[in-house]
PDB file of C-alpha atoms and ligand atoms in Angstrom:
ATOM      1  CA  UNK A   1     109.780  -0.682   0.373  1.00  0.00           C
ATOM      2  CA  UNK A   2     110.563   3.070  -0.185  1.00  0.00           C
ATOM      3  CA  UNK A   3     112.845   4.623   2.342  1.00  0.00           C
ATOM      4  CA  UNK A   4     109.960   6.936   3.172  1.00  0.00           C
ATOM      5  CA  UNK A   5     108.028   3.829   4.321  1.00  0.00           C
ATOM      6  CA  UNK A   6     110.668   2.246   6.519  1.00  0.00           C
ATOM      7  CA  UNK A   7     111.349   5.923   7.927  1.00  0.00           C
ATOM      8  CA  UNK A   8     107.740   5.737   9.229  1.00  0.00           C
ATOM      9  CA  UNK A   9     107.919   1.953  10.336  1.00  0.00           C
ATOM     10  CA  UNK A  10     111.041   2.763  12.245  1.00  0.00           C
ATOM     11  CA  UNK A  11     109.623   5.670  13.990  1.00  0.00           C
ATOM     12  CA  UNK A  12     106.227   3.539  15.106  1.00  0.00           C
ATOM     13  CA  UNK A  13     108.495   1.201  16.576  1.00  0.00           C
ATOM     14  CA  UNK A  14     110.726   3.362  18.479  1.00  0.00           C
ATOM     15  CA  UNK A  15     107.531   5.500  19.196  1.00  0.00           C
ATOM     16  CA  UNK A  16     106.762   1.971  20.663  1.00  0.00           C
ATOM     17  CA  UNK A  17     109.713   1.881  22.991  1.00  0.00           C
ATOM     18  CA  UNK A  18     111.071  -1.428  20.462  1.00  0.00           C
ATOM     19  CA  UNK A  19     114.704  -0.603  20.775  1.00  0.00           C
ATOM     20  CA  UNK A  20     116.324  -3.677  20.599  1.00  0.00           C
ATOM     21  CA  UNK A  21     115.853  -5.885  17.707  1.00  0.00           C
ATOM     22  CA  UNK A  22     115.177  -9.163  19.988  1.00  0.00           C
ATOM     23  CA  UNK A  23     111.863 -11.372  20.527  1.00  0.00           C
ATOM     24  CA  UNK A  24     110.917 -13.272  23.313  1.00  0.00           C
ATOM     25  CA  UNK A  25     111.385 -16.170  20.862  1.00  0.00           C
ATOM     26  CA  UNK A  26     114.064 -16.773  18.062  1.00  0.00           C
ATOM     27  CA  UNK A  27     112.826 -15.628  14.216  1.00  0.00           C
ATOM     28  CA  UNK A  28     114.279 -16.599  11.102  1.00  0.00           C
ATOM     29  CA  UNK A  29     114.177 -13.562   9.043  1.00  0.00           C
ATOM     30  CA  UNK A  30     115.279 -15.422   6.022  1.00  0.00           C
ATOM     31  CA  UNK A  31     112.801 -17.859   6.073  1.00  0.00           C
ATOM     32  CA  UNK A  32     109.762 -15.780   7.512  1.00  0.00           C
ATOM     33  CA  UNK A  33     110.235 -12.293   6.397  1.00  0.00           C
ATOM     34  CA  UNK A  34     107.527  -9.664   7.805  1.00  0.00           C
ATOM     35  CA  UNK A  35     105.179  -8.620   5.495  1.00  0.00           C
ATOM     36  CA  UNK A  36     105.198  -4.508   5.226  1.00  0.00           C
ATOM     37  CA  UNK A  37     102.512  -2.606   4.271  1.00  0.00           C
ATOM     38  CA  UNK A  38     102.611   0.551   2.275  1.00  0.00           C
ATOM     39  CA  UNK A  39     102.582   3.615   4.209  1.00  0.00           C
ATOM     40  CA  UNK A  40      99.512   4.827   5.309  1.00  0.00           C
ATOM     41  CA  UNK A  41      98.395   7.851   3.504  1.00  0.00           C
ATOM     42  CA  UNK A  42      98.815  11.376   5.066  1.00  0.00           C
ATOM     43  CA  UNK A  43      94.975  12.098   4.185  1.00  0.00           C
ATOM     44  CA  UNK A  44      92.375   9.653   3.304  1.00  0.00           C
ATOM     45  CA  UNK A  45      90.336  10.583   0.366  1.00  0.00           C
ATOM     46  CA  UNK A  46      86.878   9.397   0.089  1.00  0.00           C
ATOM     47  CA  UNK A  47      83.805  10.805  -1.707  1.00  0.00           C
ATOM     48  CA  UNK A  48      81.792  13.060  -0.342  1.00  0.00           C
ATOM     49  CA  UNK A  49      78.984  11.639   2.516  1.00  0.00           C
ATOM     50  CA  UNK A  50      75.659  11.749   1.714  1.00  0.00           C
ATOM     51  CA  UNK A  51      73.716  14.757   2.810  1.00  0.00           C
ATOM     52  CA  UNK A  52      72.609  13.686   6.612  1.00  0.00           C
ATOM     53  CA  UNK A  53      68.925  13.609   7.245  1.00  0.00           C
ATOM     54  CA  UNK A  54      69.081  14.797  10.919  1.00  0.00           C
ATOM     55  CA  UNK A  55      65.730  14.239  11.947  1.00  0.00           C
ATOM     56  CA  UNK A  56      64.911  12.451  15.804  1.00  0.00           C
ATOM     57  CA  UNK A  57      61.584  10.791  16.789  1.00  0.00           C
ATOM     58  CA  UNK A  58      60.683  11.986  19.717  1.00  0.00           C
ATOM     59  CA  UNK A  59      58.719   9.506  21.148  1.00  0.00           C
ATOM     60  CA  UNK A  60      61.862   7.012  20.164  1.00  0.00           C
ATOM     61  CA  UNK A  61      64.755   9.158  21.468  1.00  0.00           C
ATOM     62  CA  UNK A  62      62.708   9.593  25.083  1.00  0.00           C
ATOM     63  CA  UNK A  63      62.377   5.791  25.441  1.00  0.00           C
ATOM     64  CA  UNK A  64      66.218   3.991  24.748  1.00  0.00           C
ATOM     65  CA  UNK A  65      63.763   0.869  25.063  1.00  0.00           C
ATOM     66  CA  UNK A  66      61.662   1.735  21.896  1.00  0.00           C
ATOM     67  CA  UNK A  67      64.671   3.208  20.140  1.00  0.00           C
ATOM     68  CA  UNK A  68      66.388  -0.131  20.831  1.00  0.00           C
ATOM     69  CA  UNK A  69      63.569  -1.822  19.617  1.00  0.00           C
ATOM     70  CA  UNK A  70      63.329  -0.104  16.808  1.00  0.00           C
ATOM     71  CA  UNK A  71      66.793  -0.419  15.748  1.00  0.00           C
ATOM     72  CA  UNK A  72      66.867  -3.743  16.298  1.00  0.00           C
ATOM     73  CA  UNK A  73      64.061  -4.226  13.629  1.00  0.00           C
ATOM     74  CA  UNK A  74      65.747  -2.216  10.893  1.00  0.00           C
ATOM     75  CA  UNK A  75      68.683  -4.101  11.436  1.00  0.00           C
ATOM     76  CA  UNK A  76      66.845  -7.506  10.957  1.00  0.00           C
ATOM     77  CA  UNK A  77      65.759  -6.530   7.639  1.00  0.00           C
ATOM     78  CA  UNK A  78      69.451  -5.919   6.261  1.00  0.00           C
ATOM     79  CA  UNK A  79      71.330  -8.512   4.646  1.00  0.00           C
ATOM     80  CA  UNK A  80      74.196  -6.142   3.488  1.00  0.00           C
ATOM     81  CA  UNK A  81      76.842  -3.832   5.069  1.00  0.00           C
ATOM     82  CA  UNK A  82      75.146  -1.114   2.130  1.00  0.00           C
ATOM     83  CA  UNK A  83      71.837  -1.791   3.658  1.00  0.00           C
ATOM     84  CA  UNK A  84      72.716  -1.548   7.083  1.00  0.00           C
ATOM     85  CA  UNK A  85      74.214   1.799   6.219  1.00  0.00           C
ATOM     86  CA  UNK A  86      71.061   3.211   4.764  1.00  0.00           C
ATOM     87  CA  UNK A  87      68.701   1.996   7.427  1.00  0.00           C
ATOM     88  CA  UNK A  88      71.201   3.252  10.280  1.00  0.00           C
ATOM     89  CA  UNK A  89      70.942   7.180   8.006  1.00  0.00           C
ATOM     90  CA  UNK A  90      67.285   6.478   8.340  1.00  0.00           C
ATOM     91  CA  UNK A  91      67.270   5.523  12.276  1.00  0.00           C
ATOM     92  CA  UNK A  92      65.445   8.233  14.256  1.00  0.00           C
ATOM     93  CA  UNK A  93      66.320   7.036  17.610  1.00  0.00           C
ATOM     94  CA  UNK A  94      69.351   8.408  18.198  1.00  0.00           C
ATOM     95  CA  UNK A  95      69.345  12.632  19.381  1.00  0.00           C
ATOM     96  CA  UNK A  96      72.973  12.938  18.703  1.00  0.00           C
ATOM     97  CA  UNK A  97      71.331  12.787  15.025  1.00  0.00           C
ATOM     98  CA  UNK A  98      70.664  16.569  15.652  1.00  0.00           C
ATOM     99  CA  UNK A  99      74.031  17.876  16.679  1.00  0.00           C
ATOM    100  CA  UNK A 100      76.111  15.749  14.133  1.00  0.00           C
ATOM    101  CA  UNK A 101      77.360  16.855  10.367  1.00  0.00           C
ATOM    102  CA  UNK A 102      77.340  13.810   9.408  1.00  0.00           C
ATOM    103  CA  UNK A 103      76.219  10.087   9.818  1.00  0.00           C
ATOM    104  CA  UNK A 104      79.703   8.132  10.562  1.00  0.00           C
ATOM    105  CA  UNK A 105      79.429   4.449   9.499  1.00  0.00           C
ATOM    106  CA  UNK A 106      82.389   2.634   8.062  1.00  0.00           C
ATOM    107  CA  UNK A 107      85.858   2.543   6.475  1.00  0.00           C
ATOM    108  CA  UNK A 108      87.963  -0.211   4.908  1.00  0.00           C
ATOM    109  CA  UNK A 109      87.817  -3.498   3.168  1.00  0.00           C
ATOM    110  CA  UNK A 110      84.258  -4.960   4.292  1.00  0.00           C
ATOM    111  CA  UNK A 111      85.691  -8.328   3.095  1.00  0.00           C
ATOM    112  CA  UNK A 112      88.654  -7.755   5.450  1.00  0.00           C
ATOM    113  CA  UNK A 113      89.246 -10.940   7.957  1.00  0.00           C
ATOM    114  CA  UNK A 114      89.713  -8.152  10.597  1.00  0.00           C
ATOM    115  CA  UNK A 115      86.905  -5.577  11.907  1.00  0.00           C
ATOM    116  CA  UNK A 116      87.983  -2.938  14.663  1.00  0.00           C
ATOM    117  CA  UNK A 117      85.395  -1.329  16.399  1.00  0.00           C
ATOM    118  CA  UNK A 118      85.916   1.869  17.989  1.00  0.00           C
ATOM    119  CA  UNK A 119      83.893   4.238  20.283  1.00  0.00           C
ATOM    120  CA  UNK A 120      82.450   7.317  18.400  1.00  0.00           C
ATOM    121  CA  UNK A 121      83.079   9.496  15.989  1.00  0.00           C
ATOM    122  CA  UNK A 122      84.845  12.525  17.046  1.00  0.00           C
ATOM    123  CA  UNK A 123      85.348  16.679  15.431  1.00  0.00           C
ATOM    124  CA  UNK A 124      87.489  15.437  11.844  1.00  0.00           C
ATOM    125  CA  UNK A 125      85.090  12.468  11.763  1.00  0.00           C
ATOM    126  CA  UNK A 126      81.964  14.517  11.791  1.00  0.00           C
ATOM    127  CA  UNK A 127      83.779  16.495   9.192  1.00  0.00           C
ATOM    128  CA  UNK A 128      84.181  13.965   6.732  1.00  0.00           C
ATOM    129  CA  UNK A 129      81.686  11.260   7.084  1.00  0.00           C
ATOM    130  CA  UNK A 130      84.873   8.813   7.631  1.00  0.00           C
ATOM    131  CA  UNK A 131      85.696   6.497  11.261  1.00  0.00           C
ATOM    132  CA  UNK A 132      88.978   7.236  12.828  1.00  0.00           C
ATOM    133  CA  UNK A 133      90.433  10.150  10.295  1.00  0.00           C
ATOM    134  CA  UNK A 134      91.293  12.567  12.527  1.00  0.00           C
ATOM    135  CA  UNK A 135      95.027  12.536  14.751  1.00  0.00           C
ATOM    136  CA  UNK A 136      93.641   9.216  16.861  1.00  0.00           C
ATOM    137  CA  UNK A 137      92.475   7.474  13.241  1.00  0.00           C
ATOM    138  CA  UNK A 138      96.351   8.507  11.861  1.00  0.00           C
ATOM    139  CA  UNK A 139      97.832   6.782  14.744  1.00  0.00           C
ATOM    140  CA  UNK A 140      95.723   3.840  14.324  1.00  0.00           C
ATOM    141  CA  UNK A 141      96.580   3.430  11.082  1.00  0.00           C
ATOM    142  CA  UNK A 142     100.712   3.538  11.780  1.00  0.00           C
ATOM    143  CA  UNK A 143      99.696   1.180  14.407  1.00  0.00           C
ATOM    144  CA  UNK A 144      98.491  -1.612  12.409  1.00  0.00           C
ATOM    145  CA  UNK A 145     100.992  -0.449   8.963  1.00  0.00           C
ATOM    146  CA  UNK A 146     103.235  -2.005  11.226  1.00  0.00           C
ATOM    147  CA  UNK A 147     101.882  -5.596  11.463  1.00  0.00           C
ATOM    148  CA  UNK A 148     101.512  -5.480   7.865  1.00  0.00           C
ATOM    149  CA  UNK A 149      97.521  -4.294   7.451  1.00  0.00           C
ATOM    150  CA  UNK A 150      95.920  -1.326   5.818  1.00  0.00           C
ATOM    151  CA  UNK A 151      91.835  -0.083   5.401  1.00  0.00           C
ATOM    152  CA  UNK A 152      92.599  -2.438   2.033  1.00  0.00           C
ATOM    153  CA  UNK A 153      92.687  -5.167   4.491  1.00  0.00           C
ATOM    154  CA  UNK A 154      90.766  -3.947   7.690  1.00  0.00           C
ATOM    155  CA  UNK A 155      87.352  -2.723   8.111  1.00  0.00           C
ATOM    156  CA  UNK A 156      86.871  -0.268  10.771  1.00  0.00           C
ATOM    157  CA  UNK A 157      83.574   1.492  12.218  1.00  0.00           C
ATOM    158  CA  UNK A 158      82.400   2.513  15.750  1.00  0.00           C
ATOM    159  CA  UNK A 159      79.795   2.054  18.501  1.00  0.00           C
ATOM    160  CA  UNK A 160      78.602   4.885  18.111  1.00  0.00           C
ATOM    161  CA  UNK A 161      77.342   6.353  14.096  1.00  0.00           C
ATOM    162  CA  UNK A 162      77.112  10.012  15.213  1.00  0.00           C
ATOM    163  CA  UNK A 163      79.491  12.194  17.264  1.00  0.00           C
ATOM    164  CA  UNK A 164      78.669  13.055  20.883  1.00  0.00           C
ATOM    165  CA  UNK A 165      78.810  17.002  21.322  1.00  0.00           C
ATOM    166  CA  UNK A 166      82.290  18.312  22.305  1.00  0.00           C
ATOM    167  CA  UNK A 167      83.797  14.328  22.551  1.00  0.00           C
ATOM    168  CA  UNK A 168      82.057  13.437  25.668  1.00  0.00           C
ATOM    169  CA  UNK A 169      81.541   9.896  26.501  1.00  0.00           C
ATOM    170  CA  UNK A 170      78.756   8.249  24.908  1.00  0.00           C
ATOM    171  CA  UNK A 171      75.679   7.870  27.014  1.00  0.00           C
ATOM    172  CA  UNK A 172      74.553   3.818  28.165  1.00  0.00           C
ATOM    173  CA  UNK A 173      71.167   4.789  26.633  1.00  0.00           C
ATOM    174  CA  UNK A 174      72.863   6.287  22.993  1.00  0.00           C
ATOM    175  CA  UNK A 175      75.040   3.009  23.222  1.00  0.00           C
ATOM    176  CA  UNK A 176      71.881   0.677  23.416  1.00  0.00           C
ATOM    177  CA  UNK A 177      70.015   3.043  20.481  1.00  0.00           C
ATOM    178  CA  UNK A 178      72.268   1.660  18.637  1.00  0.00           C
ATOM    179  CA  UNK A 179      74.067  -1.724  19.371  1.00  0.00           C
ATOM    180  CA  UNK A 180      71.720  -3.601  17.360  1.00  0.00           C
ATOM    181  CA  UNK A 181      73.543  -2.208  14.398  1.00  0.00           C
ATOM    182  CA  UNK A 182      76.623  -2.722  15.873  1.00  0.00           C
ATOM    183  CA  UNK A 183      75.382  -6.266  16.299  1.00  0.00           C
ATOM    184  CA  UNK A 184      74.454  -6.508  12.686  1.00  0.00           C
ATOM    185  CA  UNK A 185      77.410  -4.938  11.129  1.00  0.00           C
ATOM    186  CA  UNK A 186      79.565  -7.320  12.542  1.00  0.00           C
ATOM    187  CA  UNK A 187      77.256 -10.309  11.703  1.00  0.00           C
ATOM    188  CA  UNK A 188      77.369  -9.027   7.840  1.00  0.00           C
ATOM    189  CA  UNK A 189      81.266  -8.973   7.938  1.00  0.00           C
ATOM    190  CA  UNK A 190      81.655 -11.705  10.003  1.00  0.00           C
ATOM    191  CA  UNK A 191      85.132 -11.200  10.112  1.00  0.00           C
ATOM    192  CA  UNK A 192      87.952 -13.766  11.492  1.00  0.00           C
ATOM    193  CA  UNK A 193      89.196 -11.345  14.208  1.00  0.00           C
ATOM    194  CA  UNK A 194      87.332  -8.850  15.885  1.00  0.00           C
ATOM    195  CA  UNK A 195      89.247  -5.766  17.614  1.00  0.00           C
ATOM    196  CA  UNK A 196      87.457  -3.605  19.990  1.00  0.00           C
ATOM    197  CA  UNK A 197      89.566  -0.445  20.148  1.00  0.00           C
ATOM    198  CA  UNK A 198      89.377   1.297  23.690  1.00  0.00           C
ATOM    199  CA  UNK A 199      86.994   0.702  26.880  1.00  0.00           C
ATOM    200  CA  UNK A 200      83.969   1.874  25.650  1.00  0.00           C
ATOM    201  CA  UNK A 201      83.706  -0.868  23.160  1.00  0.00           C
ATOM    202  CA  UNK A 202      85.167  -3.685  25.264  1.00  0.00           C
ATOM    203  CA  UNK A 203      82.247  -2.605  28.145  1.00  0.00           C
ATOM    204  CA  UNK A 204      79.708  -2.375  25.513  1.00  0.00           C
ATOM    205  CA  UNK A 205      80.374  -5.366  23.591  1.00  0.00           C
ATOM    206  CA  UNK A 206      81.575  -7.779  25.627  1.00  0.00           C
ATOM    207  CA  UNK A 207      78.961  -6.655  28.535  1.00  0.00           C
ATOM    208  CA  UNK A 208      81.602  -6.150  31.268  1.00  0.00           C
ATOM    209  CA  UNK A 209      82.631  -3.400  33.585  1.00  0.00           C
ATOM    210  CA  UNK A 210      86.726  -4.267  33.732  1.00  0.00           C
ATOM    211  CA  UNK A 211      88.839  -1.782  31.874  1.00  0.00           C
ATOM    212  CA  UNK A 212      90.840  -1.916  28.988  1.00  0.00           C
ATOM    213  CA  UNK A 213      93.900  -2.430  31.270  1.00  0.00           C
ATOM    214  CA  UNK A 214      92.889  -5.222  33.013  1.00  0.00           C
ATOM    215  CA  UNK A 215      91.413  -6.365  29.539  1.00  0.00           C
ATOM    216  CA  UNK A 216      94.245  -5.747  27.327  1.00  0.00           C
ATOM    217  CA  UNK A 217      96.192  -8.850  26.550  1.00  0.00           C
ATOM    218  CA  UNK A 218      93.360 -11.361  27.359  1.00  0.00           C
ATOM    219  CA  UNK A 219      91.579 -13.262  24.161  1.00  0.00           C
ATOM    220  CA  UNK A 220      88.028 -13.490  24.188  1.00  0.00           C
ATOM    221  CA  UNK A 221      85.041 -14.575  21.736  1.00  0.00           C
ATOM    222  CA  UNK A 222      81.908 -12.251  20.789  1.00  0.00           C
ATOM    223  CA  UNK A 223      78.834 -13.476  19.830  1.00  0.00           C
ATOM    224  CA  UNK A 224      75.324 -12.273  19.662  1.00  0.00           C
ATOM    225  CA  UNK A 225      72.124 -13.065  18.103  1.00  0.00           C
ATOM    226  CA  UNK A 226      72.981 -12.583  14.430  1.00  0.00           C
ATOM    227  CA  UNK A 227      76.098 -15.174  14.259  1.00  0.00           C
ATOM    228  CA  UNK A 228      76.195 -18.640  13.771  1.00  0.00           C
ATOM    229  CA  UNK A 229      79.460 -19.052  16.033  1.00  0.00           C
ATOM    230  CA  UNK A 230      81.348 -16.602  18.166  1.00  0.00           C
ATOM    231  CA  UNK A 231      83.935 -14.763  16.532  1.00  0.00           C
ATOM    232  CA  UNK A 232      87.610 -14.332  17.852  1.00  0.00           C
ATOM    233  CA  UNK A 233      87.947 -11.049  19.671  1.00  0.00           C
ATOM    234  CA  UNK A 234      91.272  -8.799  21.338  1.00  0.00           C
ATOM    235  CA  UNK A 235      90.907  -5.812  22.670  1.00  0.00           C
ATOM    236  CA  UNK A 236      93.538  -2.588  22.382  1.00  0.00           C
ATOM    237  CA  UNK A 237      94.385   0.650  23.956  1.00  0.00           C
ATOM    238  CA  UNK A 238      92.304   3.309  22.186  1.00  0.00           C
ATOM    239  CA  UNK A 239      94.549   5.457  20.274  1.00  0.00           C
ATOM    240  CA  UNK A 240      93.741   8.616  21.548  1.00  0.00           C
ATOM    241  CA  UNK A 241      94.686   7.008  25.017  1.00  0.00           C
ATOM    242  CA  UNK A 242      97.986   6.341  23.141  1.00  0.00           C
ATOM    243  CA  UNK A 243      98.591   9.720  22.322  1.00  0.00           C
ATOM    244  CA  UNK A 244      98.272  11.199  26.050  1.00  0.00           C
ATOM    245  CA  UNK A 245     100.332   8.114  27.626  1.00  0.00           C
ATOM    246  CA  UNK A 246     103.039   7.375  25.134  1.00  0.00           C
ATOM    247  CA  UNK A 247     104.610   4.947  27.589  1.00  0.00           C
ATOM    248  CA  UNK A 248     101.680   2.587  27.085  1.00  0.00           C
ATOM    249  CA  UNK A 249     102.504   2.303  23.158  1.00  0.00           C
ATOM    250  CA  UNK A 250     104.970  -0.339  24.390  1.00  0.00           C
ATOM    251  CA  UNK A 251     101.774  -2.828  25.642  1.00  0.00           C
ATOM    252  CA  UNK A 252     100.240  -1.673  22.486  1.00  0.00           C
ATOM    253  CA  UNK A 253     103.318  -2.948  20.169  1.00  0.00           C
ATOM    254  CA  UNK A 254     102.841  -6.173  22.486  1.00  0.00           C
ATOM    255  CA  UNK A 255      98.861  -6.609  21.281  1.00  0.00           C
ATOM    256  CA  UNK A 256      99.497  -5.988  18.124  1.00  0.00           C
ATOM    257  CA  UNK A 257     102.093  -8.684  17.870  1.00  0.00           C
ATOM    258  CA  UNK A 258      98.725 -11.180  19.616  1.00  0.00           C
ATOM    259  CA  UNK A 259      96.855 -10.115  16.866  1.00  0.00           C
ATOM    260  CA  UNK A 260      99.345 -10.365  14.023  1.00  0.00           C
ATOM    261  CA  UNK A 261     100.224 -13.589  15.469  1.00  0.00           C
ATOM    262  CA  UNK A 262      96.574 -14.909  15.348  1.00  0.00           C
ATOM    263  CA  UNK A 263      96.057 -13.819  11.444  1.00  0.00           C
ATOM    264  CA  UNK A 264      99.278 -15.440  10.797  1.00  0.00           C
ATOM    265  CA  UNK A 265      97.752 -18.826  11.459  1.00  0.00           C
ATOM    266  CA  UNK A 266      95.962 -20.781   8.661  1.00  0.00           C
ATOM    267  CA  UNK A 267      92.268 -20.324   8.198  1.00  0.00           C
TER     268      UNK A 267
HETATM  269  N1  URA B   1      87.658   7.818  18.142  1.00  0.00           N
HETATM  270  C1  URA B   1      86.836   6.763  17.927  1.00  0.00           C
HETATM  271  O1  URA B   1      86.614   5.950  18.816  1.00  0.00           O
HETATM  272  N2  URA B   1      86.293   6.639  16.721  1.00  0.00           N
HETATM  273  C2  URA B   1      86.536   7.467  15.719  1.00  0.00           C
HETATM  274  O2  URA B   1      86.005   7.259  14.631  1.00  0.00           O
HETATM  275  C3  URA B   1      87.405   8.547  15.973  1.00  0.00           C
HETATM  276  C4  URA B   1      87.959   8.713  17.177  1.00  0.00           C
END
């Protein structure tokens, strides 16, 4: 590890509030050393998106029913992650299609055993076509360098594919435009873990009106339609919640030691 890289894993932690190098439970450090990933990098590079058709269907985007519907049929017909991508660029039923740069799908290793999702894409996102690369995306990223994964071994993508004007909160009827995507793309991964990142994806995905702070810490199982079997789901602080209330990067360290504990454990 370059001293660069435990520089930055030091800092998470104490950015964390870990200051004292003791566990609930005893670890043998010279039998079950921690796996460190490399640093993440200061800027992802990626190619340029495809040029965003931003056309709306009118009669879709003034019925979330029809839109729903609709979505729900192009995402039947995909049997890959690529696929889903180009019917979801294609989707008409969605009017934040108008506002956005860009259409904002997916990031990472879509072989990963671990997909987060997250809400929506926000300003740097829009930029560039790319989930969680703005200052929320780079703390995510430190986050989960620390328990030893990168986008090499994550996938990461939102519920949400376009950004809602000026960051508000997404709208229940954008959110059911497009969940049957959502619901595809994570039957096509079908990863081992699933991490919903913040309350809007807990609410929408696991169809309940608790908060993340009430959630946080709990273990669930998603399922829908497109699985065979329910898939093993946690739920974190969003990391733009992280970055206005440091304090709670200390239950944050705490889920990401659940989650790194689950992926620890044999397939
Ligand atoms: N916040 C999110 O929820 N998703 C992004 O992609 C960026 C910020």
């Amino acid at each position: 590890m370059q001293p660069q890289q435990v520089r930055q894993l030091l800092e998470w932690y104490h950015l964390s509030g870990v200051t004292e190098a003791t566990l609930p439970a005893p670890v043998n450090r010279l039998h079950a050393p921690r796996p460190v990933a490399p640093a993440p990098q200061a800027a992802i590079r990626r190619p340029a998106p495809p040029p965003m058709n931003h056309k709306v269907d009118p009669a879709l985007t003034a019925s979330p029913a029809a839109a729903a519907a609709k979505a729900r049929e192009l995402a039947e017909a995909c049997e890959t992650p690529e696929a889903l991508r180009q019917a979801v660029m294609a989707f008409e039923g969605c009017a934040l299609k108008k506002t956005a740069m860009n259409t904002v799908f997916a990031d990472g290793n879509p072989a990963a055993d671990v997909m987060l999702i997250g809400e929506a894409p926000g300003a740097e996102e829009d930029r560039q076509g790319i989930p969680f690369c703005g200052p929320s995306g780079q703390l995510l990223d430190k986050m989960f360098a620390a328990i030893g994964l990168t986008r090499e071994t994550f996938y990461i993508s939102n519920t949400l594919f376009w950004r809602p004007p000026g960051n508000r909160p997404p709208t229940p009827e954008e959110l059911a435009a497009c969940r049957p995507f959502v619901e595809k793309h994570i039957a096509l991964i079908k990863p081992r873990l699933l991490v919903l990142v913040g309350g809007t994806a807990i609410k929408s995905l696991l169809d309940t009106q608790q908060g993340i702070t009430r959630m946080r810490g709990g273990r669930y199982r998603y399922h829908n339609a497109w699985l065979t079997a329910p898939i093993e789901t946690r739920v974190i602080f969003h990391p733009s919640y992280l970055l206005r209330q440091p304090l709670h990067k200390r239950l944050a360290w705490h889920d990401l030691l659940d989650i790194e504990a689950f992926l620890a454990v044999d397939k």
